[in-house]
Amino acid sequence: MRFKVDSLSAGYAPGSRTVRGLSIEITAGETLCLLGRNGAGKTTALKAIMGLVPSREGTVTVDGEPISGRPAHRIPSAGIGYVPQGRRLFAELTVRENLEVGAYVRRHRRVDYEAVFDLFPRLKERLSQVSGTLSGGEQQMLAMARALCLDPRVLLLDEPTEGLMPAMVSAIGESIRRLASGGVSVLMVEQRLDVVRSTAQRVCLMDNGTIRKTLPVGGLSADMETVRRYLSV
């Protein structure tokens, strides 16, 4: 499997370009992280891939099949799962109902509960609980599980550990590693360098909507001056 974004430019207002010439390529089982300060265009890049922000030029393909230009509601059926920043669960629905919504676009429309519980065993105890009453970490698990009900080849994660306690950060990091080991390609926006180091193979440093530098994750420590410049830390 090969997921490719080629020269993608996108923006919110007519003629604007919040993302400029984004080009990335991810193979099966690889995790690539977009790093950059707030406003660098990371979230917009994910939204543009999902068709939620209008693209001005460029293409997105999965195994050579173009998906750019499709209506946003048809992109998940191409095998792309998306977990937005803030999770965006249906807070008034139960855990079970949220998972069923996630499976809806699949042909058989059934949740593979065995796979969900294998990755997130805590959700088994919460199936009948209203999702808005879950802890932050449990909500993140549910958001990821809902996206995985699509059986995606590519998973887009936007700040998956934001606001979580250390134990939950560790659990989410482990789930990302397990997904990748199962062949899922992951494109992730993440600010925690400890999570990036433990999950990703490559890192793209973004600034002003453009990828300025791509590093192997092992190169982060050797080039911390550059990392600090783009993260403003």
PDB file of C-alpha atoms in Angstrom:
ATOM      1  CA  MET A   1       0.000   0.000   0.000  1.00  0.00           C
ATOM      2  CA  ARG A   2       1.213   3.473  -0.837  1.00  0.00           C
ATOM      3  CA  PHE A   3      -0.438   6.706   0.271  1.00  0.00           C
ATOM      4  CA  LYS A   4       0.731   9.761  -1.638  1.00  0.00           C
ATOM      5  CA  VAL A   5       0.009  13.482  -1.436  1.00  0.00           C
ATOM      6  CA  ASP A   6       1.496  15.382  -4.361  1.00  0.00           C
ATOM      7  CA  SER A   7       1.813  19.193  -4.433  1.00  0.00           C
ATOM      8  CA  LEU A   8      -1.394  19.754  -2.464  1.00  0.00           C
ATOM      9  CA  SER A   9      -2.412  23.366  -1.886  1.00  0.00           C
ATOM     10  CA  ALA A  10      -5.555  24.274   0.029  1.00  0.00           C
ATOM     11  CA  GLY A  11      -7.214  27.102   1.916  1.00  0.00           C
ATOM     12  CA  TYR A  12     -10.431  28.225   3.528  1.00  0.00           C
ATOM     13  CA  ALA A  13     -11.221  31.486   1.712  1.00  0.00           C
ATOM     14  CA  PRO A  14     -11.464  31.706  -2.089  1.00  0.00           C
ATOM     15  CA  GLY A  15      -7.958  31.961  -3.520  1.00  0.00           C
ATOM     16  CA  SER A  16      -6.240  31.448  -0.149  1.00  0.00           C
ATOM     17  CA  ARG A  17      -3.531  28.851   0.439  1.00  0.00           C
ATOM     18  CA  THR A  18      -3.054  27.818   4.051  1.00  0.00           C
ATOM     19  CA  VAL A  19      -1.264  24.704   2.790  1.00  0.00           C
ATOM     20  CA  ARG A  20       1.235  25.186  -0.044  1.00  0.00           C
ATOM     21  CA  GLY A  21       2.626  22.406  -2.207  1.00  0.00           C
ATOM     22  CA  LEU A  22       2.393  19.638   0.380  1.00  0.00           C
ATOM     23  CA  SER A  23       4.040  16.420  -0.839  1.00  0.00           C
ATOM     24  CA  ILE A  24       4.355  13.303   1.310  1.00  0.00           C
ATOM     25  CA  GLU A  25       4.460   9.570   0.693  1.00  0.00           C
ATOM     26  CA  ILE A  26       3.772   6.858   3.267  1.00  0.00           C
ATOM     27  CA  THR A  27       4.105   3.110   2.869  1.00  0.00           C
ATOM     28  CA  ALA A  28       2.133   0.364   4.600  1.00  0.00           C
ATOM     29  CA  GLY A  29       2.843   0.220   8.333  1.00  0.00           C
ATOM     30  CA  GLU A  30       4.733   3.518   8.401  1.00  0.00           C
ATOM     31  CA  THR A  31       3.932   6.413  10.721  1.00  0.00           C
ATOM     32  CA  LEU A  32       4.767   9.945   9.572  1.00  0.00           C
ATOM     33  CA  CYS A  33       4.369  12.918  11.892  1.00  0.00           C
ATOM     34  CA  LEU A  34       3.731  16.549  10.945  1.00  0.00           C
ATOM     35  CA  LEU A  35       5.447  18.865  13.424  1.00  0.00           C
ATOM     36  CA  GLY A  36       5.195  22.630  13.641  1.00  0.00           C
ATOM     37  CA  ARG A  37       3.972  25.527  15.727  1.00  0.00           C
ATOM     38  CA  ASN A  38       0.287  26.466  15.924  1.00  0.00           C
ATOM     39  CA  GLY A  39      -0.878  27.923  12.619  1.00  0.00           C
ATOM     40  CA  ALA A  40       1.723  26.076  10.533  1.00  0.00           C
ATOM     41  CA  GLY A  41      -1.001  24.368   8.487  1.00  0.00           C
ATOM     42  CA  LYS A  42      -0.872  20.868   9.976  1.00  0.00           C
ATOM     43  CA  THR A  43      -4.571  20.495  10.768  1.00  0.00           C
ATOM     44  CA  THR A  44      -5.532  22.141   7.492  1.00  0.00           C
ATOM     45  CA  ALA A  45      -3.398  19.595   5.653  1.00  0.00           C
ATOM     46  CA  LEU A  46      -5.350  16.716   7.200  1.00  0.00           C
ATOM     47  CA  LYS A  47      -8.671  18.418   6.497  1.00  0.00           C
ATOM     48  CA  ALA A  48      -7.672  19.049   2.890  1.00  0.00           C
ATOM     49  CA  ILE A  49      -6.807  15.370   2.424  1.00  0.00           C
ATOM     50  CA  MET A  50     -10.260  14.494   3.783  1.00  0.00           C
ATOM     51  CA  GLY A  51     -11.979  16.985   1.484  1.00  0.00           C
ATOM     52  CA  LEU A  52     -13.085  19.199   4.377  1.00  0.00           C
ATOM     53  CA  VAL A  53     -11.073  22.187   3.111  1.00  0.00           C
ATOM     54  CA  PRO A  54     -11.129  23.072  -0.599  1.00  0.00           C
ATOM     55  CA  SER A  55      -7.947  22.067  -2.431  1.00  0.00           C
ATOM     56  CA  ARG A  56      -6.607  24.483  -5.069  1.00  0.00           C
ATOM     57  CA  GLU A  57      -4.215  22.097  -6.757  1.00  0.00           C
ATOM     58  CA  GLY A  58      -2.428  18.793  -6.256  1.00  0.00           C
ATOM     59  CA  THR A  59      -3.565  15.192  -5.849  1.00  0.00           C
ATOM     60  CA  VAL A  60      -4.072  12.578  -3.138  1.00  0.00           C
ATOM     61  CA  THR A  61      -3.865   8.898  -4.080  1.00  0.00           C
ATOM     62  CA  VAL A  62      -4.156   5.545  -2.318  1.00  0.00           C
ATOM     63  CA  ASP A  63      -2.373   2.807  -4.253  1.00  0.00           C
ATOM     64  CA  GLY A  64      -2.503   5.029  -7.312  1.00  0.00           C
ATOM     65  CA  GLU A  65      -6.251   5.612  -7.031  1.00  0.00           C
ATOM     66  CA  PRO A  66      -7.010   9.349  -6.920  1.00  0.00           C
ATOM     67  CA  ILE A  67      -9.306  10.492  -4.125  1.00  0.00           C
ATOM     68  CA  SER A  68      -8.822  14.250  -4.317  1.00  0.00           C
ATOM     69  CA  GLY A  69     -11.885  15.965  -5.722  1.00  0.00           C
ATOM     70  CA  ARG A  70     -14.295  13.453  -4.225  1.00  0.00           C
ATOM     71  CA  PRO A  71     -17.028  14.730  -1.902  1.00  0.00           C
ATOM     72  CA  ALA A  72     -15.865  14.559   1.706  1.00  0.00           C
ATOM     73  CA  HIS A  73     -18.432  11.916   2.643  1.00  0.00           C
ATOM     74  CA  ARG A  74     -17.024   9.525   0.013  1.00  0.00           C
ATOM     75  CA  ILE A  75     -13.371   9.714   1.012  1.00  0.00           C
ATOM     76  CA  PRO A  76     -13.589   7.337   4.017  1.00  0.00           C
ATOM     77  CA  SER A  77     -14.847   4.589   1.702  1.00  0.00           C
ATOM     78  CA  ALA A  78     -11.470   4.781  -0.085  1.00  0.00           C
ATOM     79  CA  GLY A  79      -9.885   3.413   3.077  1.00  0.00           C
ATOM     80  CA  ILE A  80      -8.951   6.599   4.918  1.00  0.00           C
ATOM     81  CA  GLY A  81      -9.906   6.992   8.571  1.00  0.00           C
ATOM     82  CA  TYR A  82      -9.766  10.387  10.286  1.00  0.00           C
ATOM     83  CA  VAL A  83      -9.680  11.276  13.974  1.00  0.00           C
ATOM     84  CA  PRO A  84      -9.944  15.084  14.222  1.00  0.00           C
ATOM     85  CA  GLN A  85      -8.573  17.255  16.982  1.00  0.00           C
ATOM     86  CA  GLY A  86     -11.094  17.308  19.812  1.00  0.00           C
ATOM     87  CA  ARG A  87     -12.390  13.806  18.882  1.00  0.00           C
ATOM     88  CA  ARG A  88     -15.821  15.004  17.601  1.00  0.00           C
ATOM     89  CA  LEU A  89     -17.808  12.140  19.056  1.00  0.00           C
ATOM     90  CA  PHE A  90     -21.590  12.078  19.143  1.00  0.00           C
ATOM     91  CA  ALA A  91     -21.658  12.956  22.824  1.00  0.00           C
ATOM     92  CA  GLU A  92     -25.297  12.000  23.362  1.00  0.00           C
ATOM     93  CA  LEU A  93     -24.853   8.525  21.842  1.00  0.00           C
ATOM     94  CA  THR A  94     -23.470   5.476  23.619  1.00  0.00           C
ATOM     95  CA  VAL A  95     -20.098   3.931  22.889  1.00  0.00           C
ATOM     96  CA  ARG A  96     -21.824   1.172  20.913  1.00  0.00           C
ATOM     97  CA  GLU A  97     -23.820   3.664  18.850  1.00  0.00           C
ATOM     98  CA  ASN A  98     -20.710   5.709  18.029  1.00  0.00           C
ATOM     99  CA  LEU A  99     -18.972   2.564  16.787  1.00  0.00           C
ATOM    100  CA  GLU A 100     -22.001   1.661  14.683  1.00  0.00           C
ATOM    101  CA  VAL A 101     -21.872   5.097  13.062  1.00  0.00           C
ATOM    102  CA  GLY A 102     -18.212   4.479  12.249  1.00  0.00           C
ATOM    103  CA  ALA A 103     -19.036   1.182  10.560  1.00  0.00           C
ATOM    104  CA  TYR A 104     -21.932   2.610   8.559  1.00  0.00           C
ATOM    105  CA  VAL A 105     -19.958   3.376   5.395  1.00  0.00           C
ATOM    106  CA  ARG A 106     -18.679  -0.200   5.182  1.00  0.00           C
ATOM    107  CA  ARG A 107     -20.632  -2.576   3.005  1.00  0.00           C
ATOM    108  CA  HIS A 108     -21.604  -4.979   5.789  1.00  0.00           C
ATOM    109  CA  ARG A 109     -22.115  -2.175   8.342  1.00  0.00           C
ATOM    110  CA  ARG A 110     -21.151  -4.375  11.297  1.00  0.00           C
ATOM    111  CA  VAL A 111     -18.662  -3.470  14.006  1.00  0.00           C
ATOM    112  CA  ASP A 112     -15.789  -5.903  14.511  1.00  0.00           C
ATOM    113  CA  TYR A 113     -16.027  -5.767  18.285  1.00  0.00           C
ATOM    114  CA  GLU A 114     -13.320  -8.384  18.729  1.00  0.00           C
ATOM    115  CA  ALA A 115     -10.786  -6.155  16.957  1.00  0.00           C
ATOM    116  CA  VAL A 116     -11.970  -3.064  18.862  1.00  0.00           C
ATOM    117  CA  PHE A 117     -11.687  -4.757  22.254  1.00  0.00           C
ATOM    118  CA  ASP A 118      -8.323  -6.269  21.386  1.00  0.00           C
ATOM    119  CA  LEU A 119      -6.931  -2.781  20.799  1.00  0.00           C
ATOM    120  CA  PHE A 120      -9.016  -0.902  23.384  1.00  0.00           C
ATOM    121  CA  PRO A 121     -10.194  -3.380  26.049  1.00  0.00           C
ATOM    122  CA  ARG A 122     -11.513  -0.579  28.236  1.00  0.00           C
ATOM    123  CA  LEU A 123     -14.285   0.138  25.721  1.00  0.00           C
ATOM    124  CA  LYS A 124     -15.785  -3.308  26.348  1.00  0.00           C
ATOM    125  CA  GLU A 125     -16.761  -2.109  29.822  1.00  0.00           C
ATOM    126  CA  ARG A 126     -18.228   1.112  28.429  1.00  0.00           C
ATOM    127  CA  LEU A 127     -20.406  -0.093  25.533  1.00  0.00           C
ATOM    128  CA  SER A 128     -23.664   1.133  27.044  1.00  0.00           C
ATOM    129  CA  GLN A 129     -22.202   4.326  28.491  1.00  0.00           C
ATOM    130  CA  VAL A 130     -23.020   7.679  26.908  1.00  0.00           C
ATOM    131  CA  SER A 131     -19.809   8.809  25.241  1.00  0.00           C
ATOM    132  CA  GLY A 132     -20.016  12.352  26.594  1.00  0.00           C
ATOM    133  CA  THR A 133     -19.498  10.962  30.097  1.00  0.00           C
ATOM    134  CA  LEU A 134     -16.245   9.142  29.267  1.00  0.00           C
ATOM    135  CA  SER A 135     -12.870  10.402  30.421  1.00  0.00           C
ATOM    136  CA  GLY A 136     -10.733  12.279  27.905  1.00  0.00           C
ATOM    137  CA  GLY A 137      -8.533   9.262  27.296  1.00  0.00           C
ATOM    138  CA  GLU A 138     -11.523   6.963  26.837  1.00  0.00           C
ATOM    139  CA  GLN A 139     -13.050   9.419  24.379  1.00  0.00           C
ATOM    140  CA  GLN A 140      -9.816   9.395  22.367  1.00  0.00           C
ATOM    141  CA  MET A 141      -9.857   5.602  22.337  1.00  0.00           C
ATOM    142  CA  LEU A 142     -13.453   5.651  21.118  1.00  0.00           C
ATOM    143  CA  ALA A 143     -12.665   8.214  18.411  1.00  0.00           C
ATOM    144  CA  MET A 144      -9.838   6.015  17.141  1.00  0.00           C
ATOM    145  CA  ALA A 145     -11.951   2.858  17.396  1.00  0.00           C
ATOM    146  CA  ARG A 146     -14.747   4.533  15.435  1.00  0.00           C
ATOM    147  CA  ALA A 147     -12.319   5.425  12.639  1.00  0.00           C
ATOM    148  CA  LEU A 148     -10.956   1.872  12.667  1.00  0.00           C
ATOM    149  CA  CYS A 149     -14.456   0.488  12.065  1.00  0.00           C
ATOM    150  CA  LEU A 150     -13.827   1.524   8.448  1.00  0.00           C
ATOM    151  CA  ASP A 151     -10.989  -1.011   8.319  1.00  0.00           C
ATOM    152  CA  PRO A 152      -8.780   1.804   6.944  1.00  0.00           C
ATOM    153  CA  ARG A 153      -5.545   1.436   5.047  1.00  0.00           C
ATOM    154  CA  VAL A 154      -4.563   4.960   6.116  1.00  0.00           C
ATOM    155  CA  LEU A 155      -5.346   6.648   9.445  1.00  0.00           C
ATOM    156  CA  LEU A 156      -5.088  10.410   9.980  1.00  0.00           C
ATOM    157  CA  LEU A 157      -4.690  11.476  13.619  1.00  0.00           C
ATOM    158  CA  ASP A 158      -4.818  15.106  14.739  1.00  0.00           C
ATOM    159  CA  GLU A 159      -3.239  15.654  18.180  1.00  0.00           C
ATOM    160  CA  PRO A 160      -4.238  12.223  19.551  1.00  0.00           C
ATOM    161  CA  THR A 161      -2.651  12.774  22.992  1.00  0.00           C
ATOM    162  CA  GLU A 162      -3.739  16.378  23.539  1.00  0.00           C
ATOM    163  CA  GLY A 163      -4.831  17.005  27.127  1.00  0.00           C
ATOM    164  CA  LEU A 164      -4.413  13.396  28.261  1.00  0.00           C
ATOM    165  CA  MET A 165      -2.908  12.069  31.480  1.00  0.00           C
ATOM    166  CA  PRO A 166       0.486  10.312  31.140  1.00  0.00           C
ATOM    167  CA  ALA A 167      -1.002   6.818  31.502  1.00  0.00           C
ATOM    168  CA  MET A 168      -3.470   7.509  28.679  1.00  0.00           C
ATOM    169  CA  VAL A 169      -0.733   9.052  26.534  1.00  0.00           C
ATOM    170  CA  SER A 170       1.193   5.813  26.887  1.00  0.00           C
ATOM    171  CA  ALA A 171      -1.891   3.738  26.005  1.00  0.00           C
ATOM    172  CA  ILE A 172      -2.631   5.794  22.891  1.00  0.00           C
ATOM    173  CA  GLY A 173       1.010   5.565  21.806  1.00  0.00           C
ATOM    174  CA  GLU A 174       0.902   1.791  22.162  1.00  0.00           C
ATOM    175  CA  SER A 175      -2.297   1.583  20.092  1.00  0.00           C
ATOM    176  CA  ILE A 176      -0.657   3.596  17.297  1.00  0.00           C
ATOM    177  CA  ARG A 177       2.335   1.251  17.275  1.00  0.00           C
ATOM    178  CA  ARG A 178       0.064  -1.792  17.135  1.00  0.00           C
ATOM    179  CA  LEU A 179      -1.952  -0.357  14.262  1.00  0.00           C
ATOM    180  CA  ALA A 180       1.201   0.335  12.286  1.00  0.00           C
ATOM    181  CA  SER A 181       2.537  -3.146  12.980  1.00  0.00           C
ATOM    182  CA  GLY A 182      -0.692  -4.456  11.464  1.00  0.00           C
ATOM    183  CA  GLY A 183       0.007  -2.601   8.213  1.00  0.00           C
ATOM    184  CA  VAL A 184      -2.002   0.593   8.721  1.00  0.00           C
ATOM    185  CA  SER A 185      -0.262   3.742   7.441  1.00  0.00           C
ATOM    186  CA  VAL A 186      -0.528   6.608   9.921  1.00  0.00           C
ATOM    187  CA  LEU A 187      -0.260  10.343   9.233  1.00  0.00           C
ATOM    188  CA  MET A 188      -0.208  12.112  12.568  1.00  0.00           C
ATOM    189  CA  VAL A 189      -0.111  15.646  13.908  1.00  0.00           C
ATOM    190  CA  GLU A 190       1.489  15.539  17.350  1.00  0.00           C
ATOM    191  CA  GLN A 191       3.357  18.041  19.530  1.00  0.00           C
ATOM    192  CA  ARG A 192       4.702  15.696  22.202  1.00  0.00           C
ATOM    193  CA  LEU A 193       8.219  14.718  21.138  1.00  0.00           C
ATOM    194  CA  ASP A 194       8.219  11.660  23.411  1.00  0.00           C
ATOM    195  CA  VAL A 195       5.172  10.305  21.567  1.00  0.00           C
ATOM    196  CA  VAL A 196       6.685  11.173  18.191  1.00  0.00           C
ATOM    197  CA  ARG A 197       9.934   9.376  19.028  1.00  0.00           C
ATOM    198  CA  SER A 198       8.110   6.248  20.202  1.00  0.00           C
ATOM    199  CA  THR A 199       5.650   5.941  17.303  1.00  0.00           C
ATOM    200  CA  ALA A 200       6.900   7.617  14.107  1.00  0.00           C
ATOM    201  CA  GLN A 201       9.586   6.650  11.614  1.00  0.00           C
ATOM    202  CA  ARG A 202       9.803  10.049   9.908  1.00  0.00           C
ATOM    203  CA  VAL A 203       8.977  13.641  10.809  1.00  0.00           C
ATOM    204  CA  CYS A 204       8.066  16.554   8.535  1.00  0.00           C
ATOM    205  CA  LEU A 205       8.719  20.018   9.973  1.00  0.00           C
ATOM    206  CA  MET A 206       6.057  22.467   8.741  1.00  0.00           C
ATOM    207  CA  ASP A 207       6.042  26.242   8.672  1.00  0.00           C
ATOM    208  CA  ASN A 208       3.703  28.644   6.886  1.00  0.00           C
ATOM    209  CA  GLY A 209       1.854  25.793   5.181  1.00  0.00           C
ATOM    210  CA  THR A 210       4.981  24.226   3.706  1.00  0.00           C
ATOM    211  CA  ILE A 211       7.167  21.265   4.648  1.00  0.00           C
ATOM    212  CA  ARG A 212      10.581  22.768   5.343  1.00  0.00           C
ATOM    213  CA  LYS A 213      12.490  19.643   6.288  1.00  0.00           C
ATOM    214  CA  THR A 214      11.944  15.881   6.594  1.00  0.00           C
ATOM    215  CA  LEU A 215      13.937  13.886   9.146  1.00  0.00           C
ATOM    216  CA  PRO A 216      14.099  10.274  10.274  1.00  0.00           C
ATOM    217  CA  VAL A 217      12.769  10.198  13.821  1.00  0.00           C
ATOM    218  CA  GLY A 218      16.237   9.247  15.035  1.00  0.00           C
ATOM    219  CA  GLY A 219      17.502  12.526  13.651  1.00  0.00           C
ATOM    220  CA  LEU A 220      15.399  14.660  16.003  1.00  0.00           C
ATOM    221  CA  SER A 221      17.921  14.556  18.825  1.00  0.00           C
ATOM    222  CA  ALA A 222      20.792  15.303  16.457  1.00  0.00           C
ATOM    223  CA  ASP A 223      19.034  18.359  15.013  1.00  0.00           C
ATOM    224  CA  MET A 224      17.247  19.845  18.021  1.00  0.00           C
ATOM    225  CA  GLU A 225      18.206  23.380  17.010  1.00  0.00           C
ATOM    226  CA  THR A 226      16.117  23.018  13.839  1.00  0.00           C
ATOM    227  CA  VAL A 227      13.289  21.322  15.738  1.00  0.00           C
ATOM    228  CA  ARG A 228      13.186  24.124  18.306  1.00  0.00           C
ATOM    229  CA  ARG A 229      13.095  26.714  15.546  1.00  0.00           C
ATOM    230  CA  TYR A 230       9.994  25.200  13.982  1.00  0.00           C
ATOM    231  CA  LEU A 231       8.280  24.353  17.256  1.00  0.00           C
ATOM    232  CA  SER A 232       9.211  27.603  19.016  1.00  0.00           C
ATOM    233  CA  VAL A 233      10.326  25.693  22.115  1.00  0.00           C
TER     234      VAL A 233
END
